[in-house]
Coordinates of C-alpha atoms in Angstrom, one line a residue:
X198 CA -171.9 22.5 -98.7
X199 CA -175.1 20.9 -100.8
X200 CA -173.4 19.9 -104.3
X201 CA -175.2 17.7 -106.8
X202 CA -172.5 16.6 -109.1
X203 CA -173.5 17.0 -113.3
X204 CA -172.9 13.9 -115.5
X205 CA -173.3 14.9 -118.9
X206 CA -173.4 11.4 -120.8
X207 CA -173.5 8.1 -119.2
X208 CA -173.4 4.6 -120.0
X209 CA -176.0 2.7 -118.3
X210 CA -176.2 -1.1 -119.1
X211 CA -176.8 -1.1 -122.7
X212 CA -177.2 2.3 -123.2
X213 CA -176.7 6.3 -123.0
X214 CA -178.3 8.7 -120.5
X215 CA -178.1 12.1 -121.6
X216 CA -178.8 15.7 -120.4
X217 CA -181.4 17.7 -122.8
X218 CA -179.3 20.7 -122.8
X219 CA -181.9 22.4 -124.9
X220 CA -184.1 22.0 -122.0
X221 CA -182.3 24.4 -119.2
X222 CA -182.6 25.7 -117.1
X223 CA -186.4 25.0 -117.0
X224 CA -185.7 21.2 -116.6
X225 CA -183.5 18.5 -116.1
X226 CA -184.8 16.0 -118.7
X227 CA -182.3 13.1 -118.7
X228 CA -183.0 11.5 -122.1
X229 CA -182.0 7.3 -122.8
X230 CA -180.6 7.1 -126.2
X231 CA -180.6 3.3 -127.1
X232 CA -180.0 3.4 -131.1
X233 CA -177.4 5.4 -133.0
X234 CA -179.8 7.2 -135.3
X235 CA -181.4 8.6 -131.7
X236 CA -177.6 10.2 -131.1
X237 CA -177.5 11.8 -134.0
X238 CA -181.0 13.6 -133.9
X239 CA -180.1 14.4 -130.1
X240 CA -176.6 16.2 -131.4
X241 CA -178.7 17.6 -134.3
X242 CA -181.3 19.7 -132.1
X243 CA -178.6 20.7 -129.5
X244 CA -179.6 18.6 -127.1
X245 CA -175.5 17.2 -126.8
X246 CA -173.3 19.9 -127.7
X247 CA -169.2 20.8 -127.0
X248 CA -166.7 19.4 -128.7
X249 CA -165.2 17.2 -125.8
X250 CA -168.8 15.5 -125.4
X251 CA -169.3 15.5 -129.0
X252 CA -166.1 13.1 -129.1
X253 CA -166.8 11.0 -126.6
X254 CA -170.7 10.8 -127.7
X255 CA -169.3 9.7 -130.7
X256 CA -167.4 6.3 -129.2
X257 CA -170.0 5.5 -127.4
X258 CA -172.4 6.0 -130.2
X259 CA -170.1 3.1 -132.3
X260 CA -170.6 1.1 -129.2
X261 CA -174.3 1.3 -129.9
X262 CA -173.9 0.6 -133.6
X263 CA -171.1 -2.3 -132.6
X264 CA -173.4 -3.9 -129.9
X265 CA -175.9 -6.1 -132.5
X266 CA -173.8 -7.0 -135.1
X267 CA -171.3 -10.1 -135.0
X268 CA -169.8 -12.8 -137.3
X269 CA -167.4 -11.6 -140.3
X270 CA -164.8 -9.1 -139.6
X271 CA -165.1 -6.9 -142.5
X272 CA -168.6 -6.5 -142.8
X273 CA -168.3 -5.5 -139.1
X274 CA -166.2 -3.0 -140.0
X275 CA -168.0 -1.6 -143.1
X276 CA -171.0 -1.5 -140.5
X277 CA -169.4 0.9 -138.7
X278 CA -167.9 2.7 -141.1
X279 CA -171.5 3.9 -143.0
X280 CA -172.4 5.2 -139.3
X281 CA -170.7 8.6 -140.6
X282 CA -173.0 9.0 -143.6
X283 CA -176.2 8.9 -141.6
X284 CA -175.1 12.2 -140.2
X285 CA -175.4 13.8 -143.8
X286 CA -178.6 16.2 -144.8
X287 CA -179.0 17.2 -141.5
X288 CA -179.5 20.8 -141.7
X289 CA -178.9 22.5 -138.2
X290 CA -175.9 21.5 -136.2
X291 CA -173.7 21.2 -139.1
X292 CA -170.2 21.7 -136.8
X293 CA -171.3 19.3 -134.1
X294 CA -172.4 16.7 -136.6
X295 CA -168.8 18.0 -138.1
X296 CA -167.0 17.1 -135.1
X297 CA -168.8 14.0 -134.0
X298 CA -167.9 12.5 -137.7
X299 CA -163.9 13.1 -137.5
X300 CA -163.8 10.7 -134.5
X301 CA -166.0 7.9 -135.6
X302 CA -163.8 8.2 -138.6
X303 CA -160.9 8.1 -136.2
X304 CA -162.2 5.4 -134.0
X305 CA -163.2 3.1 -137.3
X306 CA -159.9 3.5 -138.7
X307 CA -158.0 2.5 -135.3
X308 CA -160.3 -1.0 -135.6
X309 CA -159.0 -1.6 -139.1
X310 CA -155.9 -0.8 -138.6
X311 CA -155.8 -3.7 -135.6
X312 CA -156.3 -7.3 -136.2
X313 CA -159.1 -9.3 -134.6
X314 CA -162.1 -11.4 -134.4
X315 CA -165.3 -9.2 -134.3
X316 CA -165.6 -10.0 -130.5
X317 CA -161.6 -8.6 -129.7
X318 CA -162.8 -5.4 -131.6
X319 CA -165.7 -4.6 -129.8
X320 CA -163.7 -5.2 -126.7
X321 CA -160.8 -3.3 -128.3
X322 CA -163.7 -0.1 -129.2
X323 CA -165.3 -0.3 -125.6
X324 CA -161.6 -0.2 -124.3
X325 CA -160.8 3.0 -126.0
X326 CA -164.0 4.6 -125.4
X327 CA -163.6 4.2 -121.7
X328 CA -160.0 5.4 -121.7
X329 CA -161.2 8.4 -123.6
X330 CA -163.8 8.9 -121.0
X331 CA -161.4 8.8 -118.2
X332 CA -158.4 11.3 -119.7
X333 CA -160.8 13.3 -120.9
X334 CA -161.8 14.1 -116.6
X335 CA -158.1 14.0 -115.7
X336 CA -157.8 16.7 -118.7
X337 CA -159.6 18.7 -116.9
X338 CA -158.6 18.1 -113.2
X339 CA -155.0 19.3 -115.0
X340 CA -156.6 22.6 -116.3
X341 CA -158.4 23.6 -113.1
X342 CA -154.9 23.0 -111.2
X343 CA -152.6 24.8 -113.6
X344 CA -154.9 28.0 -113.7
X345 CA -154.8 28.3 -109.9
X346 CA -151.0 29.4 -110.9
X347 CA -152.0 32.5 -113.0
X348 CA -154.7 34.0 -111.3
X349 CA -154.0 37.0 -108.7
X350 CA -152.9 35.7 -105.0
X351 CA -155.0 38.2 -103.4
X352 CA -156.0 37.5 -99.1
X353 CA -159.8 38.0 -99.9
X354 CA -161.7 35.4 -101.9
X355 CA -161.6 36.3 -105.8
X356 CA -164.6 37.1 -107.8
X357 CA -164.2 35.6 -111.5
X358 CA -166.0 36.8 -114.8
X359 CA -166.5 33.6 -117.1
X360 CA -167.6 34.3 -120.8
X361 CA -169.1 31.2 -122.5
X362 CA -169.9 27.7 -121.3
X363 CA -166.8 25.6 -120.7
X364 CA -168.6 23.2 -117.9
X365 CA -169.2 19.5 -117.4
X366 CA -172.0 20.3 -120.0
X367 CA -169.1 21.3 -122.8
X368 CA -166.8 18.8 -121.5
X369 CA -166.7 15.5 -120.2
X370 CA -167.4 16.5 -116.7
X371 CA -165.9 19.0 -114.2
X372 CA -165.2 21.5 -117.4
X373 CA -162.6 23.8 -118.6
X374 CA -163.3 27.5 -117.7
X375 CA -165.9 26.4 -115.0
X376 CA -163.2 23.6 -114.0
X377 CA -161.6 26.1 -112.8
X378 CA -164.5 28.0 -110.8
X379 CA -165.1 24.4 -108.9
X380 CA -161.7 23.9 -108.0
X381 CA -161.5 27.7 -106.3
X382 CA -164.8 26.9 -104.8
X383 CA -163.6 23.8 -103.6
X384 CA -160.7 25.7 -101.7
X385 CA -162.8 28.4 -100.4
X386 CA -161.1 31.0 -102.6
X387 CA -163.8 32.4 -105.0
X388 CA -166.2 34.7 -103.4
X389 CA -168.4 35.1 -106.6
X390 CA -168.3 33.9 -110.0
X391 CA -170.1 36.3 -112.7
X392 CA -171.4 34.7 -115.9
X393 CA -172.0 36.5 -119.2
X394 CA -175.3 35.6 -120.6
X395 CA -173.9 35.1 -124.5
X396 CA -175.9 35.6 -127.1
X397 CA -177.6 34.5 -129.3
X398 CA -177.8 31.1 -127.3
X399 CA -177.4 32.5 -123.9
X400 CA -175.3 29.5 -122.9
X401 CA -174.1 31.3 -120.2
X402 CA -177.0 32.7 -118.6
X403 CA -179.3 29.1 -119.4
X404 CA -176.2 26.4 -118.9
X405 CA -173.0 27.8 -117.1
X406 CA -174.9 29.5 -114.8
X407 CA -176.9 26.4 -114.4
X408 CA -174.0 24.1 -113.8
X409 CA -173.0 26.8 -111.1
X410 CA -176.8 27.0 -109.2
X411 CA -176.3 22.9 -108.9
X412 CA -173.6 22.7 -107.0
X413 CA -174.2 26.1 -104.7
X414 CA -171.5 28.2 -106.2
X415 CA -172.0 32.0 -105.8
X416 CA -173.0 32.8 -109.0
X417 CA -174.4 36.2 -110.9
X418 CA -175.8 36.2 -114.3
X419 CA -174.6 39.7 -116.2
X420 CA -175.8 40.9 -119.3
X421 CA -172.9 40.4 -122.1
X422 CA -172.8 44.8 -122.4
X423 CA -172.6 44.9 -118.5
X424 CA -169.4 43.4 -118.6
X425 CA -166.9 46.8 -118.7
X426 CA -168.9 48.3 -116.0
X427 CA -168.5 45.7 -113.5
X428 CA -165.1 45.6 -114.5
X429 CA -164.8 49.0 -113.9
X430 CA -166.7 48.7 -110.4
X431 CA -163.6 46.7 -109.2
X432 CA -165.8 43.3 -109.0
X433 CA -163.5 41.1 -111.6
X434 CA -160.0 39.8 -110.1
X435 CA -159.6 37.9 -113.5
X436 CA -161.5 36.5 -116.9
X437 CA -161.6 33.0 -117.6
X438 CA -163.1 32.0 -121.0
X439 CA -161.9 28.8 -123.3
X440 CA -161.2 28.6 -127.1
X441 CA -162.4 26.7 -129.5
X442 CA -159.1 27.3 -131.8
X443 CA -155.8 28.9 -130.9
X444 CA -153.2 29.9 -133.2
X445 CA -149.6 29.5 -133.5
X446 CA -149.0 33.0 -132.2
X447 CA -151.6 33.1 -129.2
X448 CA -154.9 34.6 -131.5
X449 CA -157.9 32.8 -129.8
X450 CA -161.2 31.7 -131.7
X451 CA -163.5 31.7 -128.9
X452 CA -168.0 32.4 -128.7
X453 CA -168.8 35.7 -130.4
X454 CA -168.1 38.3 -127.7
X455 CA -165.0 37.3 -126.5
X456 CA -163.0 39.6 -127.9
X457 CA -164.8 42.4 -126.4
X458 CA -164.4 41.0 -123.0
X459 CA -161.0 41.1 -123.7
X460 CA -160.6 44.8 -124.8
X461 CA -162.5 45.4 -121.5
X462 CA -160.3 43.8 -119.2
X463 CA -157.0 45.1 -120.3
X464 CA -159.0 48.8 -120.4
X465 CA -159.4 47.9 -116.5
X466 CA -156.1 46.0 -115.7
X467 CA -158.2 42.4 -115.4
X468 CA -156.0 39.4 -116.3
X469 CA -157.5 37.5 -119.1
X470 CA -157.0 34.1 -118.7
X471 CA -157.9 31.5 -121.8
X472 CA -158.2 27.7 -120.5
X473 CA -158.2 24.8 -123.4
X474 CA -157.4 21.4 -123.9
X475 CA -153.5 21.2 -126.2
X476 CA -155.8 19.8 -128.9
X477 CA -157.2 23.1 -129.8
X478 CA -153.7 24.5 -130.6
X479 CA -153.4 24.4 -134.0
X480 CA -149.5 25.0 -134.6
X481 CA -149.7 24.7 -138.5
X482 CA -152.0 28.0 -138.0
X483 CA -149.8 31.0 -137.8
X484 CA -152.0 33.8 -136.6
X485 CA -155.7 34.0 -136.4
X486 CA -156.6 35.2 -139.5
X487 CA -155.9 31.1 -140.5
X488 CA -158.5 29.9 -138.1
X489 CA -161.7 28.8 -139.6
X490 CA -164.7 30.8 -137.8
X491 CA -168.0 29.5 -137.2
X492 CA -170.8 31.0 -139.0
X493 CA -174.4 30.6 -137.4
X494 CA -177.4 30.5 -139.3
X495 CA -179.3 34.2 -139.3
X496 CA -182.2 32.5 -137.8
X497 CA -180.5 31.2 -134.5
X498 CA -180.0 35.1 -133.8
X499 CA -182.7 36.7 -135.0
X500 CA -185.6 34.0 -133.2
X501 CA -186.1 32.8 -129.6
X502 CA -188.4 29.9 -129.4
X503 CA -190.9 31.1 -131.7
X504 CA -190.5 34.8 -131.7
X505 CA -189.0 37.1 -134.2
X506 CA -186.7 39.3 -132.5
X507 CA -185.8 41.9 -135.3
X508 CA -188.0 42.7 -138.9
X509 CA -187.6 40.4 -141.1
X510 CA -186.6 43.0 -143.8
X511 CA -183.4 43.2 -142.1
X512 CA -179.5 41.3 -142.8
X513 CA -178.5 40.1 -139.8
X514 CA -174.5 39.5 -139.1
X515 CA -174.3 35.9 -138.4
X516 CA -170.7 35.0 -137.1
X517 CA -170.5 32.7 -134.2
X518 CA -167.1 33.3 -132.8
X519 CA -164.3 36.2 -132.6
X520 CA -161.0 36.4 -132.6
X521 CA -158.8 37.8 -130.0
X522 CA -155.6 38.9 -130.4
X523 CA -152.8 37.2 -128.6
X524 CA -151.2 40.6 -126.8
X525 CA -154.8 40.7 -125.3
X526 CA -154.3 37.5 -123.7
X527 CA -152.6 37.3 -119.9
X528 CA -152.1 33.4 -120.3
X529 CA -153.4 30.3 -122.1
X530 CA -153.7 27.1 -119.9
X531 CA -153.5 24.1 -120.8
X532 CA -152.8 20.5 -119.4
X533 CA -149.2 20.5 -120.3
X534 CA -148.6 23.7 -119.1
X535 CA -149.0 27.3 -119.4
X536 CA -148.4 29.7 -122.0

């Protein structure tokens, strides 16, 4: 089997190498970001996005920042600390620039909280970026193994509806949702995997299926309202999507459309299986109505490129993600376990 592995972010010498994710599937541009200001514009036009990248972009982004700068310890320190305000004003990816500030924050604060000379904190920085990089694959390995337990032990080879993008591209590599499409591929149990396209990005149709097409997984793109009728043609064994927020009870935040998904598989009998990381479990949440929801600016729905898809006299419902009930929900995986 021809397979071309995806690394989404890499380390190369002195610095990154990225994949434009704005740019599939036309392309594969691999961008090399050698100054931090570069990071942030490339999280700021989409070109890294998912919160697991986002994370790790951010280490190795304080890498970039710690990689000129020597002699005293605290202004080494308040160096790194101002890295977090040059993410403010930017006006687009407000979430990801969100999420990439909370762990330079948390990464700044680790270094000040240890004692060192400059040079044992950059060692100490590189150290945790690297350890971040690895548990954040095994992570994933542990997903795609504990979702093998939950999904239907059928003798014919499964065919698996995933909604959203939960790849190497959303990860660190090998993914969450799609994690688990390689690992059946890898044992010769999936027959074919069907991604949604999700609007309004299409991440689906333009990444995940993507992801798929490079390593010669059986894949089919479906539109997101052709989703009930091939459940209802007996093509979907199971749903896998991921979460970008769980509640205490089991309600799952996940990409706008989920929760229809859901409503269609238990119409049809289809287990619906949520794979996550235990970090997205927030237990001081009681029920979904707690979660905070992503809002999308109007424009990202109503424009593609540089056409207006509806008239501009009209309001346009902007929410980026749903909620699903938990008593929708066959199982949520995670790496300790499942639920």
């Amino acid at each position: 089997m021809n397979r071309q592995h995806i690394y989404p972010l890499v380390w190369h010498q002195d610095h990154l190498l990225v994949i434009d994710q704005t740019r599939l599937p036309r392309e594969l541009s691999i961008i090399a970001v050698r100054r931090f200001d570069d990071l942030i514009e490339a999280i700021d036009r989409g070109i890294i996005q998912g919160a697991d990248l986002l994370q790790l972009a951010a280490g190795y982004g304080l890498c970039l920042l710690a990689s000129d700068q020597s002699g005293d310890r605290s202004l080494f320190l308040d160096y790194l600390g101002q890295g977090g305000q040059r993410t403010e004003g930017r006006s687009r990816a407000t979430v990801a620039l969100g999420l990439f500030r909370q762990e330079l924050d948390r990464l700044v604060r680790t270094l000040t909280d240890t004692e060192g000379t400059v040079p044992e904190l950059k060692s100490l920085l590189w150290q945790l970026v690297q350890d971040s990089h690895r548990s954040g694959l095994q992570r994933c390995y542990a997903l795609a193994e504990a979702a093998l337990e939950v999904l239907p032990r059928k003798t014919e080879a499964l065919g698996l509806l995933v909604y959203g993008n939960g790849g190497s591209l959303a990860t660190v590599g090998y993914g969450t949702s799609l994690g688990v499409v390689r690992r059946l591929w890898e044992q010769e149990r999936l027959g074919q995997v069907y991604v949604a396209e999700v609007r309004p990005q299409l991440q689906g149709a333009q990444v995940a299926a993507w992801e798929c097409a490079q390593e010669g997984i059986a894949v089919t793109v479906v539109a997101d309202n052709a989703v009930a009728m091939l459940m209802q043609q007996g093509e979907v064994d199971a749903v896998i999507v991921g979460a970008t927020a769980i509640a205490a009870n089991g309600d799952v935040a996940h990409v706008m459309g989920t929760y229809g998904v859901a409503l269609a598989a238990q119409a049809h009998g289809v287990p619906f299986v949520v794979v996550a990381p235990q970090a997205v479990i927030q237990s001081d949440r009681s029920t979904g109505q707690d979660l905070d929801l992503v809002e999308l600016p109007g424009e990202i729905w109503s424009q593609w490129q540089d056409l207006s898809l509806y008239p501009s006299e009209v309001a346009i419902y902007s929410r980026g993600e749903d909620l699903t009930p938990h008593k929708l929900v066959t199982a949520i995986v995670t790496e300790n376990g499942v639920y």
